[in-house]
PDB file of C-alpha atoms in Angstrom:
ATOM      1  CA  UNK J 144     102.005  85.937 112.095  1.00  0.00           C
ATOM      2  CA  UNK J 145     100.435  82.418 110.915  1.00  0.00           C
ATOM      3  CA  UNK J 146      96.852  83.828 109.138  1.00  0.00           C
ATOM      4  CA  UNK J 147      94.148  81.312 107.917  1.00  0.00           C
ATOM      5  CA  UNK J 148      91.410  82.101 104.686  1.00  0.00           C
ATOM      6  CA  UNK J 149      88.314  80.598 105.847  1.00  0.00           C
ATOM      7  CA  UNK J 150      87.180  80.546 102.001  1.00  0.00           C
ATOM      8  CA  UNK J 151      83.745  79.389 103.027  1.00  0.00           C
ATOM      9  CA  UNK J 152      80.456  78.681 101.560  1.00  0.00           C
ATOM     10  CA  UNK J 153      77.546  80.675 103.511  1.00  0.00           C
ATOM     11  CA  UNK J 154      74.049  79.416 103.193  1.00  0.00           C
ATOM     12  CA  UNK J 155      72.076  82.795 102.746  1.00  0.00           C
ATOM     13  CA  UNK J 156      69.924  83.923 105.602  1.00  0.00           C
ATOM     14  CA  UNK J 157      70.914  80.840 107.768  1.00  0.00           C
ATOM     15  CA  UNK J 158      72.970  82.344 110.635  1.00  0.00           C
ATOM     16  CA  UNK J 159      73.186  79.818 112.696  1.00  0.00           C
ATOM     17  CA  UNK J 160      74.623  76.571 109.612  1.00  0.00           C
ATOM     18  CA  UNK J 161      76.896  79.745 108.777  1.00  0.00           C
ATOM     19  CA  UNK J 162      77.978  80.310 112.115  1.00  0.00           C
ATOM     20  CA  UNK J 163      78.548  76.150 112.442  1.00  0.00           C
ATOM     21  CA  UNK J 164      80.687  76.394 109.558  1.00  0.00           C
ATOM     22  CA  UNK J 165      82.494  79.265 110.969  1.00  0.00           C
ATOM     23  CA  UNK J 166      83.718  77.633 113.953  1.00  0.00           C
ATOM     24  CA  UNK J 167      84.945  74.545 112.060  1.00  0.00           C
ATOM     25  CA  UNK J 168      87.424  76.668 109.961  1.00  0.00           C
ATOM     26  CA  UNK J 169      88.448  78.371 113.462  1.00  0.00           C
ATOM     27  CA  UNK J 170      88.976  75.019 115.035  1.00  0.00           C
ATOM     28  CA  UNK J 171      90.879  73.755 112.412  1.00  0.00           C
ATOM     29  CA  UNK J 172      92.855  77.105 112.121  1.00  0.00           C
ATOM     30  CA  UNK J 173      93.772  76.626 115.707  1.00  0.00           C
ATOM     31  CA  UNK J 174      94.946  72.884 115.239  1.00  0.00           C
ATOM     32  CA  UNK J 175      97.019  74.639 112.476  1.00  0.00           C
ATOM     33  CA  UNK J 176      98.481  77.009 114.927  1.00  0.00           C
ATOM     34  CA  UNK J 177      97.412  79.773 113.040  1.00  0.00           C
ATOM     35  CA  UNK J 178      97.144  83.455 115.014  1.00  0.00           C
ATOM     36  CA  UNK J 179      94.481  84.722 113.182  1.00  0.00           C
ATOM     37  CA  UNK J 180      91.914  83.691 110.612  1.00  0.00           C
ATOM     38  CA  UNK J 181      89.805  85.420 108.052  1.00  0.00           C
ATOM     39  CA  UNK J 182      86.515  85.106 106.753  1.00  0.00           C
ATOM     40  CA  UNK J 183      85.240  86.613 103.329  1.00  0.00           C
ATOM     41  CA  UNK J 184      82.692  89.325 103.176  1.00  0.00           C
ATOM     42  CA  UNK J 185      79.415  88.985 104.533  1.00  0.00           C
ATOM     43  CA  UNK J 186      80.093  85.039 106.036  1.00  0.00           C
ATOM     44  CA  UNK J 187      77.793  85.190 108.667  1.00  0.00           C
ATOM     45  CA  UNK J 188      75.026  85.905 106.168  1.00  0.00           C
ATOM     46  CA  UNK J 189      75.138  85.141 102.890  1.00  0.00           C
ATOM     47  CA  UNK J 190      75.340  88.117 100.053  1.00  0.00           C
ATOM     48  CA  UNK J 191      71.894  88.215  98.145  1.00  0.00           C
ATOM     49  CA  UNK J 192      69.986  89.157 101.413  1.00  0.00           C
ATOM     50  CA  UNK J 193      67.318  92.006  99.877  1.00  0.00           C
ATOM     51  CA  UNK J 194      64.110  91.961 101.788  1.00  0.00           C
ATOM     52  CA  UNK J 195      65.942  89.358 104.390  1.00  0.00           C
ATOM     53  CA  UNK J 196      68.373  91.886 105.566  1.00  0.00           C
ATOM     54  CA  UNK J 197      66.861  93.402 108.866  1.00  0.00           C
ATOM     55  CA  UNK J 198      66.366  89.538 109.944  1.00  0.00           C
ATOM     56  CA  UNK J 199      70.012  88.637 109.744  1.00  0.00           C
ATOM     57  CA  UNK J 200      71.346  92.006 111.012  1.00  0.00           C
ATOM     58  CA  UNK J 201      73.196  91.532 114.407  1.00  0.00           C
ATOM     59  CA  UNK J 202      73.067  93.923 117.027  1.00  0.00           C
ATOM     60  CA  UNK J 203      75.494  91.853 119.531  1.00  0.00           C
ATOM     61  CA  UNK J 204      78.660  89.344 118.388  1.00  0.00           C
ATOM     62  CA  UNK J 205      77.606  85.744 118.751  1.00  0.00           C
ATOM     63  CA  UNK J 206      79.731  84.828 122.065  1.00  0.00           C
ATOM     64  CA  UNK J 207      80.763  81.629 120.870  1.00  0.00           C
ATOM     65  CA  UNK J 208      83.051  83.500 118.384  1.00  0.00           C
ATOM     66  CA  UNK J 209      84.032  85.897 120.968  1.00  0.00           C
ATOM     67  CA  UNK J 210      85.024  82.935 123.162  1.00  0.00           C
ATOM     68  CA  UNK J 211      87.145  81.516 120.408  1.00  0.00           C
ATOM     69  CA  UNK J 212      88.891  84.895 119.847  1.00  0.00           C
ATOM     70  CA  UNK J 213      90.897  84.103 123.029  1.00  0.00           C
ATOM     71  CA  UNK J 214      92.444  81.000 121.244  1.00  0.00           C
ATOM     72  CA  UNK J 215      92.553  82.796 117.791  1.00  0.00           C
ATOM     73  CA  UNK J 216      92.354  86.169 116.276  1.00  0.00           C
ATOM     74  CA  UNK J 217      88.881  86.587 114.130  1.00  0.00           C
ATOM     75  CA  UNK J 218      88.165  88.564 111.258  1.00  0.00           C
ATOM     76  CA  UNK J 219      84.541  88.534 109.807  1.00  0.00           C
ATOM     77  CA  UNK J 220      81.756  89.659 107.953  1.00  0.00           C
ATOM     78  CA  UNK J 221      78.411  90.065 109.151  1.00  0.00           C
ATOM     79  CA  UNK J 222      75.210  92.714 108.961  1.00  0.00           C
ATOM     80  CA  UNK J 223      75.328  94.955 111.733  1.00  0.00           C
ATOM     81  CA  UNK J 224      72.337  96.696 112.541  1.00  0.00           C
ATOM     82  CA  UNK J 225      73.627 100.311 113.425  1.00  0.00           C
ATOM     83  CA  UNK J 226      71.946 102.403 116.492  1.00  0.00           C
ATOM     84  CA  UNK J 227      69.771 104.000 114.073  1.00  0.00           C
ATOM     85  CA  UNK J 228      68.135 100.735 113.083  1.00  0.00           C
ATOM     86  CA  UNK J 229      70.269 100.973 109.768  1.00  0.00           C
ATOM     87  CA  UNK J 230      71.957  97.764 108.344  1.00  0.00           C
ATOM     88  CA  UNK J 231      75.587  97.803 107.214  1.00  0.00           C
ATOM     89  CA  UNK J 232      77.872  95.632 106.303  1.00  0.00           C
ATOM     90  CA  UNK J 233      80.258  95.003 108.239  1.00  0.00           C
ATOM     91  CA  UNK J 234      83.464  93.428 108.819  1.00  0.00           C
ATOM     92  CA  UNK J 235      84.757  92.740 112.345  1.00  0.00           C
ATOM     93  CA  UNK J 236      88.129  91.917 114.273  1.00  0.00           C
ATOM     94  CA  UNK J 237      87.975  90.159 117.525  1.00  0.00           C
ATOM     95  CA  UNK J 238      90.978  89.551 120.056  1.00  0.00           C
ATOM     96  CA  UNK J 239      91.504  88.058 123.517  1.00  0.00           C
ATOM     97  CA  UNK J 240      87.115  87.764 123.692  1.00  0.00           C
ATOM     98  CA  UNK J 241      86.332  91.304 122.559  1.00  0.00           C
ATOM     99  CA  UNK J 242      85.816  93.429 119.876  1.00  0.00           C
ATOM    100  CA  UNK J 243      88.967  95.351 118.819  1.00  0.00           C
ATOM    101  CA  UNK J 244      87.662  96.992 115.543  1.00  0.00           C
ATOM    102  CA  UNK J 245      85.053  97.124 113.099  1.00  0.00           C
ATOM    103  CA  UNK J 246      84.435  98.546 109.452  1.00  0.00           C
ATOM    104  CA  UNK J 247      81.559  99.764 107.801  1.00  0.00           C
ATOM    105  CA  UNK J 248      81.713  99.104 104.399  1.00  0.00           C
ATOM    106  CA  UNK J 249      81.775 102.343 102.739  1.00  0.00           C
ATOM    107  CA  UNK J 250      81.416 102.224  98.523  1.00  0.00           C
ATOM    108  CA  UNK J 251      78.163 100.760  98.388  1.00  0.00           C
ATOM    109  CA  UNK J 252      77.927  98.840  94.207  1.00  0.00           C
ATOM    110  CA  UNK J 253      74.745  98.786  92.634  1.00  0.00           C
ATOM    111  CA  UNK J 254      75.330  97.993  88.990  1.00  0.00           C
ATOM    112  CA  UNK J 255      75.209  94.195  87.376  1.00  0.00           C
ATOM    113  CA  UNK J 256      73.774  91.496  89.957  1.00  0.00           C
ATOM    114  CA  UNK J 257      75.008  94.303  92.925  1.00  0.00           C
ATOM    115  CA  UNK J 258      72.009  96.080  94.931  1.00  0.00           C
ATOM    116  CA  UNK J 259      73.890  97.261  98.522  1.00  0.00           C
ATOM    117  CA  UNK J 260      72.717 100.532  98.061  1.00  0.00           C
ATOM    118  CA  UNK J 261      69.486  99.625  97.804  1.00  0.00           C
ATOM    119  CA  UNK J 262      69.533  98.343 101.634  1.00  0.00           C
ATOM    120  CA  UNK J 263      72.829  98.833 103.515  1.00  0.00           C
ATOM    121  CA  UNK J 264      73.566 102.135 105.099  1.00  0.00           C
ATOM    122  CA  UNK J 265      77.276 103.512 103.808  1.00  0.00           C
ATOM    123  CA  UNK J 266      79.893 103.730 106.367  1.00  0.00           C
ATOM    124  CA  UNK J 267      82.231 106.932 106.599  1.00  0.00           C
ATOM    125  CA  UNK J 268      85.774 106.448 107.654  1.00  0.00           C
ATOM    126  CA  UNK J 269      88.724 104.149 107.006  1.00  0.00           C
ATOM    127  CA  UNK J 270      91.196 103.336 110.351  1.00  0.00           C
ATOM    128  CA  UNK J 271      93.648 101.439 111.047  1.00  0.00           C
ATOM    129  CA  UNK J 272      94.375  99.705 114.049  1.00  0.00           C
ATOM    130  CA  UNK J 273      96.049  98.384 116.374  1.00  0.00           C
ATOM    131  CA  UNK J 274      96.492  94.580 117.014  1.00  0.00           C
ATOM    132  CA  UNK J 275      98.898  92.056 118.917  1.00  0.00           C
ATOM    133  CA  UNK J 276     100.577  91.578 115.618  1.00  0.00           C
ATOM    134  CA  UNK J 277     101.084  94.984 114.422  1.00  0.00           C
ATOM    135  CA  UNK J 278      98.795  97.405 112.870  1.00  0.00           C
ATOM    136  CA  UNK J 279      95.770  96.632 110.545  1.00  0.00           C
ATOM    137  CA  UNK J 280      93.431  97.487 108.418  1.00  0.00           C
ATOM    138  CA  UNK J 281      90.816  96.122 106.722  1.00  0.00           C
ATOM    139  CA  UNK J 282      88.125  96.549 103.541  1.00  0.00           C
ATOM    140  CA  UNK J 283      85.251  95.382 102.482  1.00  0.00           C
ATOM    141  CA  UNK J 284      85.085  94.485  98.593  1.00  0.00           C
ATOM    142  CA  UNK J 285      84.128  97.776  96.896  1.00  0.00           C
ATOM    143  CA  UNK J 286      86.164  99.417  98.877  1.00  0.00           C
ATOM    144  CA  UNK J 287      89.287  97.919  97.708  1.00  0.00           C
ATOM    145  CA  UNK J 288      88.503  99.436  94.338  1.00  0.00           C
ATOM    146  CA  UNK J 289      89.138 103.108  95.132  1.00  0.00           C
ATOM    147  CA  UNK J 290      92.263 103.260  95.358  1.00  0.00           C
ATOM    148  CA  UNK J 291      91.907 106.428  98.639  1.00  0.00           C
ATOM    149  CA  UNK J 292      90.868 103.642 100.420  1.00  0.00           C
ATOM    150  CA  UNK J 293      94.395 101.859 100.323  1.00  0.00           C
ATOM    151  CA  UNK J 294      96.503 104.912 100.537  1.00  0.00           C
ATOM    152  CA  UNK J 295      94.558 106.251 103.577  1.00  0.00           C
ATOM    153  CA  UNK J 296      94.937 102.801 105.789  1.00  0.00           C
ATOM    154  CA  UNK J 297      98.663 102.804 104.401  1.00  0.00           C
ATOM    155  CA  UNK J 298      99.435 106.371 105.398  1.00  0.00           C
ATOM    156  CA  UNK J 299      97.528 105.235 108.777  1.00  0.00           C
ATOM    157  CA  UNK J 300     100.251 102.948 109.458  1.00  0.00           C
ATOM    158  CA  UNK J 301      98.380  99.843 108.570  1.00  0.00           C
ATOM    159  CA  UNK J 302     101.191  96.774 107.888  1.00  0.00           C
ATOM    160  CA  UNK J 303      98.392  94.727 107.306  1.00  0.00           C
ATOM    161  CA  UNK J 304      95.191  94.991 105.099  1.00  0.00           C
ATOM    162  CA  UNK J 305      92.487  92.010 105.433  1.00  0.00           C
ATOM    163  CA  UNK J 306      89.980  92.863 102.152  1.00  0.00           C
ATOM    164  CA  UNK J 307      86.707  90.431 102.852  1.00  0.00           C
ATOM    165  CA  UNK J 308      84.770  90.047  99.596  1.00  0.00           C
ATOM    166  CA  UNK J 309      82.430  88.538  97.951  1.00  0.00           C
ATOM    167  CA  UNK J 310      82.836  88.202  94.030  1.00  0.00           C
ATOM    168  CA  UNK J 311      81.236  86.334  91.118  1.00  0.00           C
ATOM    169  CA  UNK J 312      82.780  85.018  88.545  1.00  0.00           C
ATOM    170  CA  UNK J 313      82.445  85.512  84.517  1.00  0.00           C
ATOM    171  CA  UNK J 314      81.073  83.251  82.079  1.00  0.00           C
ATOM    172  CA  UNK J 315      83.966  82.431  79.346  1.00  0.00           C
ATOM    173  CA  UNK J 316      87.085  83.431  80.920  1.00  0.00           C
ATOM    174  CA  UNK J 317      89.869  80.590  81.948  1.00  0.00           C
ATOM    175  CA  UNK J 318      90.072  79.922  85.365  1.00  0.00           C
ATOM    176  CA  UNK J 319      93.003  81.802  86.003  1.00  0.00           C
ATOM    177  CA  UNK J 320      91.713  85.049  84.448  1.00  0.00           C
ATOM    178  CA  UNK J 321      88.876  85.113  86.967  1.00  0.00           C
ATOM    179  CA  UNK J 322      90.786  86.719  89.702  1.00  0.00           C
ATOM    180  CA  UNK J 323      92.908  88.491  87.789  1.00  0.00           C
ATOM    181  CA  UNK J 324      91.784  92.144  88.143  1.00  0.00           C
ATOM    182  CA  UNK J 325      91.627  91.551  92.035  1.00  0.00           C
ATOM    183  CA  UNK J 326      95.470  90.193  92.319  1.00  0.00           C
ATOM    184  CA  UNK J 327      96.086  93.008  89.766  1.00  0.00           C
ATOM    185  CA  UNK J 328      94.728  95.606  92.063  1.00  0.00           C
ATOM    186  CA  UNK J 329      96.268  93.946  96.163  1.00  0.00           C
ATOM    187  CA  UNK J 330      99.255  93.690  94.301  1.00  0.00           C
ATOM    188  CA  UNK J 331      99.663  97.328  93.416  1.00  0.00           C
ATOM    189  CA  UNK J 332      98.300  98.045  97.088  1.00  0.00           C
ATOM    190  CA  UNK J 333     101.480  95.876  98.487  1.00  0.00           C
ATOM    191  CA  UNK J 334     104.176  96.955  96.177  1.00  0.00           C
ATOM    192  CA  UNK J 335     103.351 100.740  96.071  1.00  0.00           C
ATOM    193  CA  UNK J 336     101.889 100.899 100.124  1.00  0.00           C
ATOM    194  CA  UNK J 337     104.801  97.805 101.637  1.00  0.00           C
ATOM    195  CA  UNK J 338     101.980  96.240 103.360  1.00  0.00           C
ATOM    196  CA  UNK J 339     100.569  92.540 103.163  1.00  0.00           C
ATOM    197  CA  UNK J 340      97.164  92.537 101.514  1.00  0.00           C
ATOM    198  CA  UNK J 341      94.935  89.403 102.474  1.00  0.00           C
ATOM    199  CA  UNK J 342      91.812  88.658 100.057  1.00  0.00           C
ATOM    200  CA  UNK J 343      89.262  86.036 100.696  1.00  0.00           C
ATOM    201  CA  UNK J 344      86.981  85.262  98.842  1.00  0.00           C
ATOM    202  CA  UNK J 345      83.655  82.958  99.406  1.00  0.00           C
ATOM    203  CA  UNK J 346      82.371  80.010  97.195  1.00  0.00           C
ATOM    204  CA  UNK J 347      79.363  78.282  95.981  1.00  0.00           C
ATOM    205  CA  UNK J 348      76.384  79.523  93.915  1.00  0.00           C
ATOM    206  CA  UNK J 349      73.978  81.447  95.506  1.00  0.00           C
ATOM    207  CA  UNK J 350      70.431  82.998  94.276  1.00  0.00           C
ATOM    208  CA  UNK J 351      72.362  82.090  90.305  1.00  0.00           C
ATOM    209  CA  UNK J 352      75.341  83.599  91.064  1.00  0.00           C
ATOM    210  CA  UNK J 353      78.601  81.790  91.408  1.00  0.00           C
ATOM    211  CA  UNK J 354      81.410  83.118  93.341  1.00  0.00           C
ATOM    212  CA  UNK J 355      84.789  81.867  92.276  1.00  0.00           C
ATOM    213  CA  UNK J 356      86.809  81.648  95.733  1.00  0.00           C
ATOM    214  CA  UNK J 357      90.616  81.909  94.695  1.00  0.00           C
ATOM    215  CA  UNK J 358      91.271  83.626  98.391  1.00  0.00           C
ATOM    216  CA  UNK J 359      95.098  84.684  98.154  1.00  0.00           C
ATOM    217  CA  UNK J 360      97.865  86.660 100.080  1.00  0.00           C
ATOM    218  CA  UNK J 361      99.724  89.413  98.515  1.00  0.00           C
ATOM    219  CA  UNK J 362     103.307  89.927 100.574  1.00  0.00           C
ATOM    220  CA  UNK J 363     104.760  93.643 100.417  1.00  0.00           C
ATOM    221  CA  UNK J 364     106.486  93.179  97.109  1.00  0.00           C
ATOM    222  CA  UNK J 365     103.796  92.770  94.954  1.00  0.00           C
ATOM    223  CA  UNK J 366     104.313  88.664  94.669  1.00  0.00           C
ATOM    224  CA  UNK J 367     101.184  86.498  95.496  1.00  0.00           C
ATOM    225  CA  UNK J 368     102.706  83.919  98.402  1.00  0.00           C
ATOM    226  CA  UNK J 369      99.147  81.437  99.136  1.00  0.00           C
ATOM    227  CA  UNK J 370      96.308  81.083  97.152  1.00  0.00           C
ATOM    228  CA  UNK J 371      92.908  78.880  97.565  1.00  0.00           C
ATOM    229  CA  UNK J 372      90.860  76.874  95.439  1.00  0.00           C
ATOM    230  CA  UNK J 373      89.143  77.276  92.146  1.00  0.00           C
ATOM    231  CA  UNK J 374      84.996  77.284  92.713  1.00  0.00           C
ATOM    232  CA  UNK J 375      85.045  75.489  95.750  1.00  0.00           C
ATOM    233  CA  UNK J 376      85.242  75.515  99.661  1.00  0.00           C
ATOM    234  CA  UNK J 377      88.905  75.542 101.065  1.00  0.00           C
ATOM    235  CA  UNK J 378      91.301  76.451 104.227  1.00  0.00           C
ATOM    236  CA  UNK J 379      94.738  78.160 103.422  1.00  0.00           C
ATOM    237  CA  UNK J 380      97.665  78.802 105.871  1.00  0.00           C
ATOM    238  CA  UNK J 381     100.323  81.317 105.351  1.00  0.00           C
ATOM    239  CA  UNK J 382     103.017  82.910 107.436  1.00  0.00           C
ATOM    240  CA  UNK J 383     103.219  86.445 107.136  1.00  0.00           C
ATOM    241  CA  UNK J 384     107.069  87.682 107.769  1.00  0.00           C
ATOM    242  CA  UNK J 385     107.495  91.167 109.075  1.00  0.00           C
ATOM    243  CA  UNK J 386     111.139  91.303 108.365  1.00  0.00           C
ATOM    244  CA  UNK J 387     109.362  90.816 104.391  1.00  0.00           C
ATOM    245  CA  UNK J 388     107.930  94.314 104.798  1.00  0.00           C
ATOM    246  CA  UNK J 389     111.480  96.263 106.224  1.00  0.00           C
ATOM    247  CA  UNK J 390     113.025  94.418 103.244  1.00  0.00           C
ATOM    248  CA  UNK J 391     110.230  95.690 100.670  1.00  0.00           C
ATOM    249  CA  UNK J 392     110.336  99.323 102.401  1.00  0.00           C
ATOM    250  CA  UNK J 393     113.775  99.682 101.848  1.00  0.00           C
ATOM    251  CA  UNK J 394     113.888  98.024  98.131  1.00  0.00           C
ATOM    252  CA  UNK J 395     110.925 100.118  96.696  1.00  0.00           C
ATOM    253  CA  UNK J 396     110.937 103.348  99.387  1.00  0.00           C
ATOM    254  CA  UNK J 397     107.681 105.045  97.592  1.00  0.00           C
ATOM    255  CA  UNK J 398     105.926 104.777 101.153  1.00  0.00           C
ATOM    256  CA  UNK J 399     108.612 106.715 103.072  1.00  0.00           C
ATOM    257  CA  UNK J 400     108.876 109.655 100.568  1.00  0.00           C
ATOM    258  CA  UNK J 401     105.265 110.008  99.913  1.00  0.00           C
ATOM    259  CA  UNK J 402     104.666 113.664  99.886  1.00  0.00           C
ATOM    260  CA  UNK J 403     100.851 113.924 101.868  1.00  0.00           C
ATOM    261  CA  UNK J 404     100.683 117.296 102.475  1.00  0.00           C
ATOM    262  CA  UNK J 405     100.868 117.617  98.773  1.00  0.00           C
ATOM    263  CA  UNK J 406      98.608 114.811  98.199  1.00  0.00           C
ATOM    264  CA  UNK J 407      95.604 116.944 100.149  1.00  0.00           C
ATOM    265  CA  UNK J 408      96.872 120.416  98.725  1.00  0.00           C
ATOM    266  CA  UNK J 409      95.887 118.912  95.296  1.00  0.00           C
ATOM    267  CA  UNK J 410      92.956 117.211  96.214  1.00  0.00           C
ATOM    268  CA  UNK J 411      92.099 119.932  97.728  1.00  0.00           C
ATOM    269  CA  UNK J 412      92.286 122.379  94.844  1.00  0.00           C
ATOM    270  CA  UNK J 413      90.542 119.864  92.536  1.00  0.00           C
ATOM    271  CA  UNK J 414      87.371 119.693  95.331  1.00  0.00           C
ATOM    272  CA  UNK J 415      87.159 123.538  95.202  1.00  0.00           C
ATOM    273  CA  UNK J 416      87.497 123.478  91.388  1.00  0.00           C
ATOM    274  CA  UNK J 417      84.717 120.963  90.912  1.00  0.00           C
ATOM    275  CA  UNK J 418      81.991 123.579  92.537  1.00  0.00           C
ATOM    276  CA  UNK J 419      83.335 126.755  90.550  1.00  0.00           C
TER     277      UNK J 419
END
């Protein structure tokens, strides 16, 4: 499988330049014979949305990226407004011109320049999936930071985890250290889980905050394999090899002997112990 990192540049609250730019990654990803391409969190939008957010909230998938989705796979983030007239955010995957799978974003932040809770409803669940390629799953930014999140798509047979996010980066630290903590983090996920871990990332400054980019694939023994631009606007390519995660399975067996049973006896006895 040939995936592409649309590490794009949203213009918040403008739908329809983001959606533009959207279908100019997908048509290059295509002329790069790429099988499925991914968008960072939110790319439909912008992040900073606030009082903007019912607005930009979808209720339907825009059919010209449904229409591409029979040339291309498509992963993206957008603000779905839920049945209850809720807003969440959302990431979805499209194949063959419909919608295979979506995710509500469930670990809402709201510390630092982070205010989701303040006006996204939390989802509830994490799935996997099943795709033409093999099973997925996929995250949206917070997410990624508990690590039950991982573990649960892994033991749900995912091969494949797409993590959309959105993240700023940090006055006074060297360019490399920016993404550090996330490559730290979808590297453990790959080497301990044997599953590819896809990150991107967005660009640009937006509202004073400036989101460092640095989109990057994680194959399933813990070694980053692609990885985009610095601070700016980029396309990456990389082929994902499944014989890569039989090889890491075997090498570093953790998944296979995992133990879940015991995993939710102990959870559960910590869960009862908490409300003693």
């Amino acid at each position: 499988m040939k995936v592409y990192m649309g590490q794009m540049k949203p213009t918040l609250g403008n739908v329809e330049k983001n959606l533009e730019m959207m279908v100019e990654h997908i048509d290059r990803a295509i002329e790069e014979k790429s099988d499925i391409i991914v968008f960072p969190e939110l790319s439909l939008t912008g992040y900073s949305l606030e009082d903007i957010v019912f607005d930009v909230a979808i209720k339907e998938i825009p059919s010209v990226l449904l229409e591409k989705s029979k040339e291309i796979s498509i992963v993206f983030g957008a603000v779905e407004l839920g049945k209850e007239d809720y807003p969440y955010n959302t990431a979805y995957y499209l194949e063959d011109g419909r919608l295979l799978h979506k995710h509500r974003k469930v670990y809402l932040p709201d510390y630092g320049v982070f205010y989701e809770g303040r006006y996204f409803m939390a989802g509830n669940k994490f799935r996997a999936f099943d795709t033409k390629f093999g099973r997925v799953g996929m995250l949206v930014c917070e997410d990624t930071w508990h690590q039950s999140a991982q573990y649960i798509l892994a033991q749900d047979g995912a091969k494949y985890v797409f993590v959309l996010f959105n993240s700023p980066t940090v006055i006074g630290k060297k360019k490399e250290d920016i993404s550090a903590q996330w490559k730290s983090i979808l590297k453990s996920n790959s080497l301990l889980n044997g599953v590819y871990s896809v990150g991107v990332n967005r660009a640009g400054v937006e509202d004073g905050t400036t989101f460092f980019g640095n989109s990057f694939v994680v194959a399933p023994n813990g070694e980053v394999i692609a990885e985009g631009k610095y601070l700016a606007e980029d396309g990456i390519c990389c082929e994902l090899d499944e014989a890569q995660l039989r090889r890491a399975r075997f090498k570093a067996p953790m998944f296979k002997t995992e133990n879940i049973n015991l995993t939710k006896k102990e959870l559960e006895r910590i869960e009862n112990k908490r409300f003693q």
